[in-house]
C-alpha positions in Angstrom: 102.5 82.4 81.4 103.3 84.7 84.4 100.9 87.3 83.0 98.2 84.6 82.7 98.5 83.6 86.3 98.8 87.2 87.5 95.6 88.1 85.7 93.6 85.2 87.2 95.0 85.5 90.7 94.4 89.3 90.9 91.0 89.1 89.3 89.9 86.2 91.5 91.0 88.0 94.7 89.4 91.3 93.5 86.1 89.4 92.8 86.3 87.7 96.1 86.7 91.0 97.9 83.7 92.5 96.1 81.5 89.5 96.5 82.3 89.2 100.2 81.5 92.9 100.5 78.2 92.4 98.8 77.4 89.5 101.1 78.2 91.6 104.1 76.0 94.5 102.8 73.1 92.0 102.3 73.5 90.2 105.7 74.6 93.0 108.0 72.5 95.8 106.6 72.1 97.7 109.9 75.8 97.7 110.6 76.7 98.8 107.0 74.1 101.6 107.1 75.6 102.9 110.4 79.2 102.7 109.0 78.1 104.5 105.8 76.3 107.2 107.9 79.6 107.8 109.8 81.2 108.5 106.5 78.6 111.0 105.7 76.4 109.0 103.2 72.7 108.6 103.1 72.8 104.8 103.4 69.1 103.9 103.1 69.1 104.2 99.3 72.7 103.4 98.8 73.0 99.9 100.2 70.6 98.0 97.8 72.2 99.7 94.9 75.7 98.9 96.1 74.8 95.2 96.6 73.8 95.0 92.9 76.9 96.9 91.7 79.3 94.8 93.8 77.9 91.6 92.2 77.6 92.9 88.6 81.1 94.5 88.4 83.1 91.3 89.0 80.7 89.4 86.8 81.3 91.8 83.9 85.1 91.5 84.4 85.1 87.7 84.7 82.6 87.0 81.9 84.3 89.3 79.3 81.1 89.4 77.4 82.3 92.6 75.8 85.5 94.6 76.2 83.7 97.9 76.6 81.5 96.5 79.3 84.5 95.0 81.1 86.3 98.4 80.8 83.3 100.1 82.3 83.3 97.7 85.2 87.0 98.3 85.8 86.4 102.1 85.8 83.4 101.8 88.1 85.4 99.6 90.6 88.4 102.0 90.3 86.3 105.0 91.2 84.4 103.2 94.0 87.7 102.0 95.6 89.3 105.4 95.2 86.4 107.3 96.7 85.9 104.7 99.5 89.5 105.0 100.6 89.3 108.8 100.4 86.1 108.8 102.5 87.8 106.8 105.2 90.8 109.1 105.2 88.5 112.1 105.2 86.9 111.1 108.5 90.4 110.3 110.0 90.0 106.5 109.9 92.9 105.5 107.6 92.8 101.9 108.7 89.3 101.7 107.0 91.0 102.6 103.8 93.2 99.5 103.8 90.7 97.2 101.9 90.3 99.9 99.3 94.1 100.2 98.9 94.4 96.4 98.5 91.5 96.4 96.1 93.2 99.1 94.0 96.4 97.1 93.8 94.5 94.0 92.7 92.4 96.1 90.2 95.5 97.6 88.6 97.2 94.2 88.4 94.1 92.6 86.8 93.6 95.4 84.3 97.3 95.5 83.2 97.5 91.7 82.7 94.2 91.2 80.9 94.4 88.3 78.5 92.0 87.1 75.9 90.9 90.4 74.3 92.7 93.1 76.2 91.4 96.6 76.5 92.8 99.2 74.1 93.5 101.3 77.1 96.1 98.8 78.4 98.3 99.4 75.3 97.9 103.2 75.8 99.0 102.9 79.4 102.1 100.9 78.5 103.3 103.4 75.9 
């Protein structure tokens, strides 16, 4: 029962983090582009793509339409959070990496406590 609640709490918080980020990208586009430019990214083409990805990733995890698609979403979110945190650390703004660190903790908790049809990679990680 603890695993069930752990999955839903961590997954809901991770999804809320990503959906809030997508909302911010959509409503505060100029500020987001400036922030991404400070990190060294060409933001003009990146922002619309990231809005879509930040909505579809949590939807793939929550819907569990297919386990491989869910695993792909977990992997994409993992690499996004990892690279986001490292980008902030790389420009000597470690406080900016805090949401990525929180997101990584939530992602790991969600992935390790999957219920329903768990990923085969969870069993491999436990062994």
